C-alpha cells in the first residue's frame, strides 16, 4: 500500500504520529466535550439560522414583495446567493474525485471537510430556487412527474429545469461519495464508543463496516467508480448554472464564455471557502499536524490557477463588451458603463477582491501564511459573491429598453435570508465537526509511513523503517497493537 | 270548489277511535326512566364518567366542532328565476350613452355584464373619443367611499318627500321675500336640462343660473362672444390644417376638451398631408411633446410673441415687446401667411384679450380651420358671474344656493369667501353624486346618480346631440337633478318622459327616439347661424394684454391639468391616480415643474435613490399672498423663469387615505387665470418621495428601439432599409444580410387560421394613455398604490414609454466630440435642456420567437397558434425567469396578493369596486407572472360569435381593449391572415419595424416609424 515519496516533498503528517495517535486525534472532538468557543459559535449560527427561517416564513406567507425586487429586476440576492452557494459547493467534489483520480495524496486531510462543506453549501443553494418562487408550494411542478393536471409536462428547454437535475444529481452523488468515505471512519468511532446509544448510532451510520479485506477492496472500487462518476459533475453543475444566464438574451448574460468561466469561478470560490473553514478548524480541533502549511499552499496554488482563469474571463468579457460596439453592451456587468455607473462600487469590489487580492498568493511567503491565506480566502468569498451580484443585478438594472432601467436595494428580508443561510451552513458544519470524523483518518493512515514527517526524516537519516504492516486493520480496533 | 277531502293515517283515525286520541296525548307509551339516571344524585356521583372521560368527551367534541368548521366559506350565487330578456349570462351588452360630468364629455359605448357596467369605450359611430378619465369613469361609479347614498338634511337622513317639501317651502318663502336664489352647476351642455332650468327660473323668478367650471375656459368663450356674439368655444378642424401655431393651447390635453382626433387625422405621412405644428409654450405639455417644433418661452413672452405674430401677420402695430424668439415668430408669420386659410393660431391663455388676438389672427388669415358655426358647448363656465355670486353671497344678496356637482370650496382660489357666504345662506342645497366639502357645508344634501345610472342628453357641439341612458339600476338612493328641479318647479313629469318628449319635439325632427337612444347620438345639420360679427377693438385688447404682461415679474406660474386627474373630479379613482403622467411618468402626485437651469440655480434636484425611485425637494410657492409647499420635478423643456403646477390634486375630503396625494393648486388659480405672474419660489426643507414608472429619460443612443424620420425622408424615394428604417443586419456566409433572413429553427406555418398582429403608429400616438386605462379595465389589472409604484412595481400591462432627446444623440456623435467611457454614456443618457419628446406604447410583443417561453421550467408561458404568447397563470410557479429574459420588460409579477388585501385597499378590496371586474378575465393571485394577453378573451369571443352566426370573422372585426380605446387610430389590431384587415397591409408598410429587431424575437406587435414634419410650410 505504502508508496515511495521523494524526500524533497514536504511531509503531509507532521510530528511523530502513530496510527493510534491519528485515531486519537480524529476521535477527540467527537468523544470529548465541546468547548466554550464551540458553543458561542453554535449559538450565534443558530440565531442567524432561526432569523433566516423567520424571514423565509415571512416571505412565503406574504409574498416575494417583501424583497427588494421590482418589475425590471426579477432576481437579485436570491439567485446571487444560490450561485454563490453552489460555487462554494464545488471544491468538495473536485478535491475528493478529481484529486483522487490524479492520486493526489494531500487531498486526504481535507477531502472530508471539503465534501461536508459541499453538501451543506448545496443545501443552502437548494433553498433559494425554492423560496425565490412566487408559489413555492407548487415547486414540485418543476419535477417531471406523471400527474393529474392534464397533459402538463415540464419544459426541457429551460435551463432552470436543467438546474433541477444538475443540482439534485450533484447533491446525491456527493452525498453517496461522502458517506462511502465515512464508512471506515464511522466504524472506528463505533468501535471506540463506550456509550451504548452512541455505539448504536455509529453502528447504523457505518452500515455494518467490518474492516475485512473484502470491505476494503469494495471500498476502494466504489470510491474509484464514484470518483469517475463525480468528475463530470464538477464541470456539469456550474456549467448548467451558468446556462441560466448564458442561454438568455440579456447582454452580459448571453455569453459563450460562461460555462468554463463559471466552473473556474466555482472552484476558485470553493477552495477559498475550504481555506476559510480549515483555517478555523485546524486551530479549533487541534488538527495542525494534519492540515499543514503544505495543504494550504497547494490549495492556494489551485486558487491562483482558477483565479487566473477567472481574471482572463473577466478581461475577455470586458473586451467583448467594448469590441462589439453595440450600445446594448454598454452596461454589461464588466464594461465601462458598469465601472462608471451607479453600481461602480459593486464592480470595483469584484475587481479588488477577485482579481487584485488573490495575486498576493504569487508570493510564497503569503501563500504559506495561514493568516494571509485566511484573509485572502475571505476576500475571495466576498469577491465571488459580488461577481454573481454584478452579473445578475447590474445586467438586469440596465436592460434593453432604457425606459426599464432601474435599481435594486435589498430589504431586511433579503439580508436576513442570506445571513440565515450562512447561519444554517455553520450550524450544520459545527454539528458535523462534533459528530463526524473531520479527517478521513483511514486514508491518512495509508500515507503515514510514506508521507509522515517522522518516517520521512528517518528515511532521510538512513534509519530503516518497518513497512506498515496490518494495513487492513488501520480502521479496526487493533490499532494499539500496531503501535511501534 | 271547496274540498272536503279528509286525510288519515290509520283506519282508527279515520273512524275516530279513541285510542288515537289517547296515543296522541301520550306519545311515549312507557314512562322514560329519566329519574333513574338523573334524579338519583348518588348514582350520578358514582357514575363512571371520570375526569379522564370528561376530557375525552371535551376533546372529541372540540375536534368534531373544529372539523365541522373546516369548510370553505359558501358564497351563494342566486340564479335568475325569470331571466331578463336583455341579459344573457356570459354575454356582454353594449349601450350607447354619453358622458358629461362637467369636465369630460364623450359619446361612449358602455359594456355591461350581468347588469354591471364594466367598461367604457368610444362610440366611434358618433365620432366619439375617450380619454384616460372617460375610460376610468366606470370605476368612479362604484366609488363606495365617496358617493352619496341617501338624502340628508343637516347630516341627518331625510326622506325624499320631506326633503322636497322643505326645500319647496323654503323656495317659495324666498320667492315671496324676493330674495335671490342661485342655481350653481358645472357645464352640462344638456338642452333638456337647460329647458328645465328655464322652467325652474320661470317658476321662481328670483332664481338665477350660474355655470361654474373648476378649470375655466371663460376667456375663450368671452372672446368668442365679443367677436361672434355667441358664448361658446370655436371648433377647430385641425385635420385640414397646414400650419398650426399654438400658444400654450394643450389641445391634445384638455384645451376645448381635446382635439387629438382631428389633429392626428391631419398628420398622415402616407397621404402626403401632414400639418406643420409649432407649439409656443412654457410648460412641457402633451401637445408640445407631439409638436414638430417647440418654442420655449415663459408665459409673458408667449403673450408678446402672440402680439408680435399678430403684428407680423396683419401688419398692424399693436403695443408689444421684443422677445428672444422674434425671428422664429417672423418665420411663423410667413409660414402662416403661406398656408393662408389652412393656417390656424390657437392660444391656451385663459384671457379674453389673448383669445381675441388669436381669433383676430385667424380672421386675418381667413382660416378655414377654425369653425365659428359649429361651436363647442362643453365649457360654459363664466368666471365673472361666479365671482359676482361670491360677493353677493358674502354681502347677503343671495339667500339660497342650489349647487349641482360642483365643489367650489375645493376648487375656488377664494374658497374661504365662498364658505363664508355659504354660512350666511338661508337655503343651501347640494345635489351631488359624490361627497365633497361643498356638499358637507350645505344643509340639504341630495344624492344624484352617476351618469351611468342616469337619463340625459348632451349637446357637445352644434351638430352632435348625445343621449344618456342608464346602464345599471341605481346603486344608491339617488335622484336625478332634473327630477328635483322639475319637482321644485311644480312639474310632475318624470325626467325620462320629459327628455323623450323634449328630444322628439326639439331635436330629432321626426326621426325615431328609440333609434337615437340605441345609437346614443343624433347628428343635426350644421346650423349656419350667421355669426353676428361684432366690431371688437383688437388694438384695445392688445393694449390691455400687453400692459398686463409687462407687469410680469418674478417666476411665472403656468397652471395646467394633468391627463390623469384633469380638474380633480375623479381624484378618488385609483386607476387615474396610478396612471403615470405621459410626460413626467410620475403617478400619485402633482409637483412644481421647473426648468433645469432654474433648478440648478435654486438647488433643486431629483436624485435617483438606490431602490430606483426618484426623490425631490420641496419648494414654497407664493403668489398673491397665497402659499403652497410642493415638491419640485425638474422638467426638461420647461421655460426658464416659469414653473408649472397641475390642478386637481390635493383633494382630501372624503377620499380614501391612499388617494389624498398631491397639493391643491386651486388656491393659486386666482380669477381662473392659468397664468400667474409675480411668483416666488423658495427651497424649503424636506424630501419628497416620487412614484415614477420610468427613471431613465433618454434612449441612450439605442435608436433602433424608437425610430424617427422626417416627412421629407419618408416621402422621398430613398430605400428606407438603407436610410430611415434600417433593419438589423448580420454577417452570414461572409455577406451582410438582413437578420430576419436567418433562422435557427424551421418556421411554423403561420398561415393557417388567424394570426394576430398589432400595429402601433408612433406618429399617430399622442401618448394620451386612454389605452392604459382601457387595459386596466379590460384585464383586471391591479392597482398597487404609491409606495409600490415608487419601488418599480406598477402592474400596467401596457405602458407608454417616453424618451427625451439628449444633446448628443448617438455614440458616434459623442465619439466625434472626443468623448469616451463614462463621459460618453453620460452624454447620451442626459436629457437635453429643451428636448424633443417621443412616446412609445409598450406591451407584450407576443414574439414568435419568444425568449420568455424557452426559459419557463414549467411551460407556463407558451405560444398560441394565433400568434399570442399565452400565460397560464394556474401553472406559473413564479420563478420570474421569463421577466428577466424579456427584452421589453413587459411582464408583471404579483409581488403580493392585490385583491382582498387590506394592504392594497383599492377597488379589488371592496364589494362595490369589485363589480367593475371583467368576469372574462381571472384575477391573479400572488406569486404569478402576468402580462398583456392581446385580449385573448376578446379575440376568442369574436371568433365564437362568428362561429355561432355561421360566418367568417369580418374584416377588422378583431379588436383589443387598447386598439378600440385608441382615439387617433394609432393602434390597429387584426388578423394578418385576412389580407383585407387593415393590419395586414400595415405590417408590410415601409414604415413598419419591430423593436430590437437585432434579437430577431419576431414580435407580433409592429411599430410604424414616427414621422416629424420638419419641412415647415
PDB file of N, CA and C in Angstrom, chain A residues 60-62 64-65 67 69-72 74-75 78 132-135 141 155 157-158 160 244 248-250 327-328 330-331 336-337 396 399-400 402-403 406-408, chain B residues 610-611 692-693 696 698-699 702 704 791-794 801 803 811 821 825 829 853-857 873-881 884-885 889 895-896 926 996 998:
ATOM      1  N   UNK A  60     -42.679  33.559   2.395  1.00  0.00           N
ATOM      2  CA  UNK A  60     -43.635  32.610   1.834  1.00  0.00           C
ATOM      3  C   UNK A  60     -45.055  33.008   2.249  1.00  0.00           C
ATOM      4  N   UNK A  61     -45.188  33.557   3.454  1.00  0.00           N
ATOM      5  CA  UNK A  61     -46.524  33.899   3.928  1.00  0.00           C
ATOM      6  C   UNK A  61     -47.076  35.174   3.324  1.00  0.00           C
ATOM      7  N   UNK A  62     -46.190  36.083   2.948  1.00  0.00           N
ATOM      8  CA  UNK A  62     -46.668  37.395   2.500  1.00  0.00           C
ATOM      9  C   UNK A  62     -46.527  37.571   0.998  1.00  0.00           C
ATOM     10  N   UNK A  64     -43.292  37.594  -2.429  1.00  0.00           N
ATOM     11  CA  UNK A  64     -41.918  37.957  -2.760  1.00  0.00           C
ATOM     12  C   UNK A  64     -41.728  39.471  -2.650  1.00  0.00           C
ATOM     13  N   UNK A  65     -42.841  40.189  -2.600  1.00  0.00           N
ATOM     14  CA  UNK A  65     -42.757  41.648  -2.486  1.00  0.00           C
ATOM     15  C   UNK A  65     -42.006  42.127  -1.266  1.00  0.00           C
ATOM     16  N   UNK A  67     -39.169  41.325  -0.596  1.00  0.00           N
ATOM     17  CA  UNK A  67     -37.791  41.522  -1.031  1.00  0.00           C
ATOM     18  C   UNK A  67     -37.704  42.834  -1.800  1.00  0.00           C
ATOM     19  N   UNK A  69     -36.994  43.299  -4.900  1.00  0.00           N
ATOM     20  CA  UNK A  69     -37.086  43.142  -6.353  1.00  0.00           C
ATOM     21  C   UNK A  69     -38.143  44.071  -6.936  1.00  0.00           C
ATOM     22  N   UNK A  70     -38.115  44.254  -8.236  1.00  0.00           N
ATOM     23  CA  UNK A  70     -39.122  45.081  -8.889  1.00  0.00           C
ATOM     24  C   UNK A  70     -39.372  44.580 -10.302  1.00  0.00           C
ATOM     25  N   UNK A  71     -40.226  45.316 -11.038  1.00  0.00           N
ATOM     26  CA  UNK A  71     -40.668  44.840 -12.354  1.00  0.00           C
ATOM     27  C   UNK A  71     -39.515  44.591 -13.328  1.00  0.00           C
ATOM     28  N   UNK A  72     -38.396  45.297 -13.133  1.00  0.00           N
ATOM     29  CA  UNK A  72     -37.298  45.157 -14.074  1.00  0.00           C
ATOM     30  C   UNK A  72     -36.181  44.256 -13.569  1.00  0.00           C
ATOM     31  N   UNK A  74     -35.894  40.989 -11.664  1.00  0.00           N
ATOM     32  CA  UNK A  74     -36.670  39.882 -11.124  1.00  0.00           C
ATOM     33  C   UNK A  74     -35.860  38.950 -10.234  1.00  0.00           C
ATOM     34  N   UNK A  75     -34.545  39.054 -10.344  1.00  0.00           N
ATOM     35  CA  UNK A  75     -33.669  38.282  -9.468  1.00  0.00           C
ATOM     36  C   UNK A  75     -32.629  39.238  -8.915  1.00  0.00           C
ATOM     37  N   UNK A  78     -31.468  36.615  -4.262  1.00  0.00           N
ATOM     38  CA  UNK A  78     -31.868  35.209  -4.218  1.00  0.00           C
ATOM     39  C   UNK A  78     -30.972  34.356  -5.093  1.00  0.00           C
ATOM     40  N   UNK A 132     -37.360  31.350  -3.927  1.00  0.00           N
ATOM     41  CA  UNK A 132     -37.482  32.509  -4.809  1.00  0.00           C
ATOM     42  C   UNK A 132     -38.715  32.392  -5.695  1.00  0.00           C
ATOM     43  N   UNK A 133     -39.372  31.250  -5.673  1.00  0.00           N
ATOM     44  CA  UNK A 133     -40.591  31.081  -6.466  1.00  0.00           C
ATOM     45  C   UNK A 133     -41.724  31.901  -5.842  1.00  0.00           C
ATOM     46  N   UNK A 134     -42.566  32.398  -6.709  1.00  0.00           N
ATOM     47  CA  UNK A 134     -43.730  33.119  -6.193  1.00  0.00           C
ATOM     48  C   UNK A 134     -44.659  32.181  -5.446  1.00  0.00           C
ATOM     49  N   UNK A 135     -44.716  30.943  -5.895  1.00  0.00           N
ATOM     50  CA  UNK A 135     -45.608  29.977  -5.250  1.00  0.00           C
ATOM     51  C   UNK A 135     -44.806  28.702  -4.943  1.00  0.00           C
ATOM     52  N   UNK A 141     -43.756  21.155  -9.183  1.00  0.00           N
ATOM     53  CA  UNK A 141     -44.138  21.121 -10.602  1.00  0.00           C
ATOM     54  C   UNK A 141     -42.929  21.135 -11.523  1.00  0.00           C
ATOM     55  N   UNK A 155     -40.781  21.897 -19.017  1.00  0.00           N
ATOM     56  CA  UNK A 155     -40.231  22.450 -20.243  1.00  0.00           C
ATOM     57  C   UNK A 155     -38.744  22.128 -20.303  1.00  0.00           C
ATOM     58  N   UNK A 157     -36.676  22.829 -22.363  1.00  0.00           N
ATOM     59  CA  UNK A 157     -35.845  23.892 -22.931  1.00  0.00           C
ATOM     60  C   UNK A 157     -35.258  24.791 -21.855  1.00  0.00           C
ATOM     61  N   UNK A 158     -35.842  24.726 -20.677  1.00  0.00           N
ATOM     62  CA  UNK A 158     -35.498  25.733 -19.679  1.00  0.00           C
ATOM     63  C   UNK A 158     -34.278  25.352 -18.872  1.00  0.00           C
ATOM     64  N   UNK A 160     -33.514  26.391 -16.115  1.00  0.00           N
ATOM     65  CA  UNK A 160     -33.898  26.217 -14.716  1.00  0.00           C
ATOM     66  C   UNK A 160     -34.220  24.757 -14.438  1.00  0.00           C
ATOM     67  N   UNK A 244     -28.163  29.222 -17.061  1.00  0.00           N
ATOM     68  CA  UNK A 244     -29.275  30.087 -16.666  1.00  0.00           C
ATOM     69  C   UNK A 244     -29.089  31.465 -17.269  1.00  0.00           C
ATOM     70  N   UNK A 248     -29.792  33.006 -21.993  1.00  0.00           N
ATOM     71  CA  UNK A 248     -30.769  34.096 -22.059  1.00  0.00           C
ATOM     72  C   UNK A 248     -30.301  35.116 -23.096  1.00  0.00           C
ATOM     73  N   UNK A 249     -31.115  36.150 -23.285  1.00  0.00           N
ATOM     74  CA  UNK A 249     -30.728  37.103 -24.330  1.00  0.00           C
ATOM     75  C   UNK A 249     -30.263  38.428 -23.760  1.00  0.00           C
ATOM     76  N   UNK A 250     -30.059  38.484 -22.450  1.00  0.00           N
ATOM     77  CA  UNK A 250     -29.610  39.757 -21.891  1.00  0.00           C
ATOM     78  C   UNK A 250     -28.140  39.973 -22.211  1.00  0.00           C
ATOM     79  N   UNK A 327     -24.551  49.296 -28.591  1.00  0.00           N
ATOM     80  CA  UNK A 327     -24.946  50.096 -27.425  1.00  0.00           C
ATOM     81  C   UNK A 327     -25.553  49.238 -26.321  1.00  0.00           C
ATOM     82  N   UNK A 328     -26.047  48.057 -26.701  1.00  0.00           N
ATOM     83  CA  UNK A 328     -26.685  47.219 -25.690  1.00  0.00           C
ATOM     84  C   UNK A 328     -25.663  46.610 -24.738  1.00  0.00           C
ATOM     85  N   UNK A 330     -23.232  48.290 -23.491  1.00  0.00           N
ATOM     86  CA  UNK A 330     -22.656  49.371 -22.691  1.00  0.00           C
ATOM     87  C   UNK A 330     -22.643  49.080 -21.212  1.00  0.00           C
ATOM     88  N   UNK A 331     -23.626  48.332 -20.781  1.00  0.00           N
ATOM     89  CA  UNK A 331     -23.805  48.189 -19.350  1.00  0.00           C
ATOM     90  C   UNK A 331     -23.742  46.758 -18.888  1.00  0.00           C
ATOM     91  N   UNK A 336     -17.274  49.426 -19.354  1.00  0.00           N
ATOM     92  CA  UNK A 336     -17.001  50.783 -18.895  1.00  0.00           C
ATOM     93  C   UNK A 336     -18.228  51.350 -18.194  1.00  0.00           C
ATOM     94  N   UNK A 337     -19.394  51.024 -18.761  1.00  0.00           N
ATOM     95  CA  UNK A 337     -20.631  51.545 -18.175  1.00  0.00           C
ATOM     96  C   UNK A 337     -20.811  51.079 -16.745  1.00  0.00           C
ATOM     97  N   UNK A 396     -29.471  43.195 -15.096  1.00  0.00           N
ATOM     98  CA  UNK A 396     -30.919  43.418 -15.103  1.00  0.00           C
ATOM     99  C   UNK A 396     -31.260  44.891 -14.913  1.00  0.00           C
ATOM    100  N   UNK A 399     -31.477  47.010 -18.747  1.00  0.00           N
ATOM    101  CA  UNK A 399     -31.987  46.131 -19.792  1.00  0.00           C
ATOM    102  C   UNK A 399     -31.932  46.784 -21.163  1.00  0.00           C
ATOM    103  N   UNK A 400     -32.548  46.131 -22.112  1.00  0.00           N
ATOM    104  CA  UNK A 400     -32.503  46.634 -23.480  1.00  0.00           C
ATOM    105  C   UNK A 400     -33.132  48.019 -23.610  1.00  0.00           C
ATOM    106  N   UNK A 402     -34.079  51.548 -22.405  1.00  0.00           N
ATOM    107  CA  UNK A 402     -33.684  52.460 -21.324  1.00  0.00           C
ATOM    108  C   UNK A 402     -34.849  52.813 -20.389  1.00  0.00           C
ATOM    109  N   UNK A 403     -36.057  52.745 -20.907  1.00  0.00           N
ATOM    110  CA  UNK A 403     -37.202  53.070 -20.042  1.00  0.00           C
ATOM    111  C   UNK A 403     -37.328  52.075 -18.895  1.00  0.00           C
ATOM    112  N   UNK A 406     -33.545  50.422 -13.941  1.00  0.00           N
ATOM    113  CA  UNK A 406     -33.990  50.591 -12.564  1.00  0.00           C
ATOM    114  C   UNK A 406     -32.842  50.197 -11.651  1.00  0.00           C
ATOM    115  N   UNK A 407     -33.072  50.217 -10.355  1.00  0.00           N
ATOM    116  CA  UNK A 407     -32.028  49.791  -9.414  1.00  0.00           C
ATOM    117  C   UNK A 407     -32.627  48.857  -8.381  1.00  0.00           C
ATOM    118  N   UNK A 408     -31.716  48.221  -7.699  1.00  0.00           N
ATOM    119  CA  UNK A 408     -32.157  47.258  -6.693  1.00  0.00           C
ATOM    120  C   UNK A 408     -31.587  47.650  -5.337  1.00  0.00           C
TER     121      UNK A 408
ATOM    122  N   UNK B 610     -31.210  54.451  -4.290  1.00  0.00           N
ATOM    123  CA  UNK B 610     -30.706  53.100  -4.526  1.00  0.00           C
ATOM    124  C   UNK B 610     -31.808  52.115  -4.892  1.00  0.00           C
ATOM    125  N   UNK B 611     -33.032  52.392  -4.460  1.00  0.00           N
ATOM    126  CA  UNK B 611     -34.105  51.470  -4.825  1.00  0.00           C
ATOM    127  C   UNK B 611     -34.705  51.825  -6.183  1.00  0.00           C
ATOM    128  N   UNK B 692     -42.434  57.337  -9.773  1.00  0.00           N
ATOM    129  CA  UNK B 692     -42.336  57.404 -11.231  1.00  0.00           C
ATOM    130  C   UNK B 692     -42.226  55.991 -11.785  1.00  0.00           C
ATOM    131  N   UNK B 693     -42.807  55.776 -12.950  1.00  0.00           N
ATOM    132  CA  UNK B 693     -42.710  54.448 -13.542  1.00  0.00           C
ATOM    133  C   UNK B 693     -41.530  54.341 -14.495  1.00  0.00           C
ATOM    134  N   UNK B 696     -34.980  56.479 -16.306  1.00  0.00           N
ATOM    135  CA  UNK B 696     -34.053  56.925 -17.350  1.00  0.00           C
ATOM    136  C   UNK B 696     -34.839  57.746 -18.369  1.00  0.00           C
ATOM    137  N   UNK B 698     -33.616  59.384 -21.377  1.00  0.00           N
ATOM    138  CA  UNK B 698     -33.298  59.363 -22.811  1.00  0.00           C
ATOM    139  C   UNK B 698     -33.200  57.924 -23.309  1.00  0.00           C
ATOM    140  N   UNK B 699     -33.023  57.791 -24.598  1.00  0.00           N
ATOM    141  CA  UNK B 699     -32.993  56.455 -25.189  1.00  0.00           C
ATOM    142  C   UNK B 699     -31.566  55.921 -25.255  1.00  0.00           C
ATOM    143  N   UNK B 702     -29.854  54.247 -28.319  1.00  0.00           N
ATOM    144  CA  UNK B 702     -30.356  52.972 -28.861  1.00  0.00           C
ATOM    145  C   UNK B 702     -31.501  53.267 -29.829  1.00  0.00           C
ATOM    146  N   UNK B 704     -32.586  52.030 -32.501  1.00  0.00           N
ATOM    147  CA  UNK B 704     -33.412  51.038 -33.196  1.00  0.00           C
ATOM    148  C   UNK B 704     -34.645  50.676 -32.369  1.00  0.00           C
ATOM    149  N   UNK B 791     -41.267  51.901  -5.894  1.00  0.00           N
ATOM    150  CA  UNK B 791     -40.160  50.947  -5.971  1.00  0.00           C
ATOM    151  C   UNK B 791     -40.235  50.081  -7.225  1.00  0.00           C
ATOM    152  N   UNK B 792     -40.989  50.566  -8.218  1.00  0.00           N
ATOM    153  CA  UNK B 792     -40.959  49.904  -9.524  1.00  0.00           C
ATOM    154  C   UNK B 792     -41.786  48.650  -9.581  1.00  0.00           C
ATOM    155  N   UNK B 793     -42.990  48.705  -9.054  1.00  0.00           N
ATOM    156  CA  UNK B 793     -43.804  47.505  -9.105  1.00  0.00           C
ATOM    157  C   UNK B 793     -45.197  47.787  -9.653  1.00  0.00           C
ATOM    158  N   UNK B 794     -45.311  48.802 -10.514  1.00  0.00           N
ATOM    159  CA  UNK B 794     -46.612  49.040 -11.126  1.00  0.00           C
ATOM    160  C   UNK B 794     -46.959  47.820 -11.979  1.00  0.00           C
ATOM    161  N   UNK B 801     -43.857  54.402 -22.888  1.00  0.00           N
ATOM    162  CA  UNK B 801     -42.521  54.900 -22.603  1.00  0.00           C
ATOM    163  C   UNK B 801     -42.376  56.280 -23.217  1.00  0.00           C
ATOM    164  N   UNK B 803     -39.423  59.136 -24.144  1.00  0.00           N
ATOM    165  CA  UNK B 803     -37.987  59.416 -24.211  1.00  0.00           C
ATOM    166  C   UNK B 803     -37.770  60.869 -24.582  1.00  0.00           C
ATOM    167  N   UNK B 811     -23.776  57.461 -30.016  1.00  0.00           N
ATOM    168  CA  UNK B 811     -22.406  57.198 -29.589  1.00  0.00           C
ATOM    169  C   UNK B 811     -21.408  57.765 -30.596  1.00  0.00           C
ATOM    170  N   UNK B 821     -15.773  56.462 -22.713  1.00  0.00           N
ATOM    171  CA  UNK B 821     -16.018  55.893 -21.392  1.00  0.00           C
ATOM    172  C   UNK B 821     -17.261  56.460 -20.739  1.00  0.00           C
ATOM    173  N   UNK B 825     -21.214  57.845 -21.991  1.00  0.00           N
ATOM    174  CA  UNK B 825     -22.521  57.373 -21.527  1.00  0.00           C
ATOM    175  C   UNK B 825     -23.328  58.521 -20.936  1.00  0.00           C
ATOM    176  N   UNK B 829     -26.958  59.839 -22.151  1.00  0.00           N
ATOM    177  CA  UNK B 829     -28.011  59.493 -21.199  1.00  0.00           C
ATOM    178  C   UNK B 829     -28.590  60.690 -20.471  1.00  0.00           C
ATOM    179  N   UNK B 853     -40.579  32.153 -23.422  1.00  0.00           N
ATOM    180  CA  UNK B 853     -41.193  30.826 -23.499  1.00  0.00           C
ATOM    181  C   UNK B 853     -40.183  29.710 -23.266  1.00  0.00           C
ATOM    182  N   UNK B 854     -38.956  29.936 -23.741  1.00  0.00           N
ATOM    183  CA  UNK B 854     -37.996  28.840 -23.616  1.00  0.00           C
ATOM    184  C   UNK B 854     -37.497  28.678 -22.195  1.00  0.00           C
ATOM    185  N   UNK B 855     -37.583  29.714 -21.388  1.00  0.00           N
ATOM    186  CA  UNK B 855     -36.918  29.632 -20.093  1.00  0.00           C
ATOM    187  C   UNK B 855     -37.827  29.201 -18.950  1.00  0.00           C
ATOM    188  N   UNK B 856     -39.123  29.158 -19.171  1.00  0.00           N
ATOM    189  CA  UNK B 856     -40.014  28.786 -18.073  1.00  0.00           C
ATOM    190  C   UNK B 856     -39.867  27.288 -17.782  1.00  0.00           C
ATOM    191  N   UNK B 857     -39.504  26.912 -16.562  1.00  0.00           N
ATOM    192  CA  UNK B 857     -39.285  25.486 -16.306  1.00  0.00           C
ATOM    193  C   UNK B 857     -40.567  24.663 -16.366  1.00  0.00           C
ATOM    194  N   UNK B 873     -51.748  31.228 -15.891  1.00  0.00           N
ATOM    195  CA  UNK B 873     -51.496  31.663 -14.508  1.00  0.00           C
ATOM    196  C   UNK B 873     -51.481  30.475 -13.552  1.00  0.00           C
ATOM    197  N   UNK B 874     -52.388  29.528 -13.780  1.00  0.00           N
ATOM    198  CA  UNK B 874     -52.508  28.407 -12.851  1.00  0.00           C
ATOM    199  C   UNK B 874     -51.250  27.568 -12.812  1.00  0.00           C
ATOM    200  N   UNK B 875     -50.520  27.564 -13.907  1.00  0.00           N
ATOM    201  CA  UNK B 875     -49.344  26.719 -13.983  1.00  0.00           C
ATOM    202  C   UNK B 875     -48.109  27.450 -13.453  1.00  0.00           C
ATOM    203  N   UNK B 876     -48.170  28.757 -13.409  1.00  0.00           N
ATOM    204  CA  UNK B 876     -46.986  29.549 -13.073  1.00  0.00           C
ATOM    205  C   UNK B 876     -46.555  29.294 -11.633  1.00  0.00           C
ATOM    206  N   UNK B 877     -45.269  29.033 -11.446  1.00  0.00           N
ATOM    207  CA  UNK B 877     -44.763  28.900 -10.082  1.00  0.00           C
ATOM    208  C   UNK B 877     -43.995  30.150  -9.654  1.00  0.00           C
ATOM    209  N   UNK B 878     -43.809  31.065 -10.579  1.00  0.00           N
ATOM    210  CA  UNK B 878     -43.260  32.364 -10.207  1.00  0.00           C
ATOM    211  C   UNK B 878     -41.750  32.418 -10.073  1.00  0.00           C
ATOM    212  N   UNK B 879     -41.023  31.877 -11.063  1.00  0.00           N
ATOM    213  CA  UNK B 879     -39.561  31.982 -10.970  1.00  0.00           C
ATOM    214  C   UNK B 879     -39.056  33.325 -11.480  1.00  0.00           C
ATOM    215  N   UNK B 880     -39.895  34.032 -12.210  1.00  0.00           N
ATOM    216  CA  UNK B 880     -39.579  35.344 -12.787  1.00  0.00           C
ATOM    217  C   UNK B 880     -38.465  35.282 -13.845  1.00  0.00           C
ATOM    218  N   UNK B 881     -38.088  34.094 -14.232  1.00  0.00           N
ATOM    219  CA  UNK B 881     -37.054  33.958 -15.264  1.00  0.00           C
ATOM    220  C   UNK B 881     -37.551  34.595 -16.557  1.00  0.00           C
ATOM    221  N   UNK B 884     -37.080  38.279 -16.573  1.00  0.00           N
ATOM    222  CA  UNK B 884     -35.676  38.663 -16.753  1.00  0.00           C
ATOM    223  C   UNK B 884     -35.236  38.499 -18.198  1.00  0.00           C
ATOM    224  N   UNK B 885     -35.814  37.533 -18.867  1.00  0.00           N
ATOM    225  CA  UNK B 885     -35.378  37.254 -20.226  1.00  0.00           C
ATOM    226  C   UNK B 885     -36.198  38.009 -21.259  1.00  0.00           C
ATOM    227  N   UNK B 889     -39.254  43.944 -21.150  1.00  0.00           N
ATOM    228  CA  UNK B 889     -39.619  44.084 -19.741  1.00  0.00           C
ATOM    229  C   UNK B 889     -41.107  44.453 -19.581  1.00  0.00           C
ATOM    230  N   UNK B 895     -46.337  40.614  -6.753  1.00  0.00           N
ATOM    231  CA  UNK B 895     -45.450  40.562  -5.578  1.00  0.00           C
ATOM    232  C   UNK B 895     -46.243  40.226  -4.327  1.00  0.00           C
ATOM    233  N   UNK B 896     -47.490  40.671  -4.319  1.00  0.00           N
ATOM    234  CA  UNK B 896     -48.367  40.396  -3.181  1.00  0.00           C
ATOM    235  C   UNK B 896     -49.722  39.993  -3.745  1.00  0.00           C
ATOM    236  N   UNK B 926     -51.216  36.056  -5.832  1.00  0.00           N
ATOM    237  CA  UNK B 926     -49.817  36.442  -5.661  1.00  0.00           C
ATOM    238  C   UNK B 926     -48.898  35.321  -6.129  1.00  0.00           C
ATOM    239  N   UNK B 996     -36.144  46.244 -31.334  1.00  0.00           N
ATOM    240  CA  UNK B 996     -34.997  45.364 -31.061  1.00  0.00           C
ATOM    241  C   UNK B 996     -34.925  44.228 -32.082  1.00  0.00           C
ATOM    242  N   UNK B 998     -32.711  43.311 -33.871  1.00  0.00           N
ATOM    243  CA  UNK B 998     -31.442  42.566 -33.957  1.00  0.00           C
ATOM    244  C   UNK B 998     -31.528  41.265 -33.165  1.00  0.00           C
TER     245      UNK B 998
END
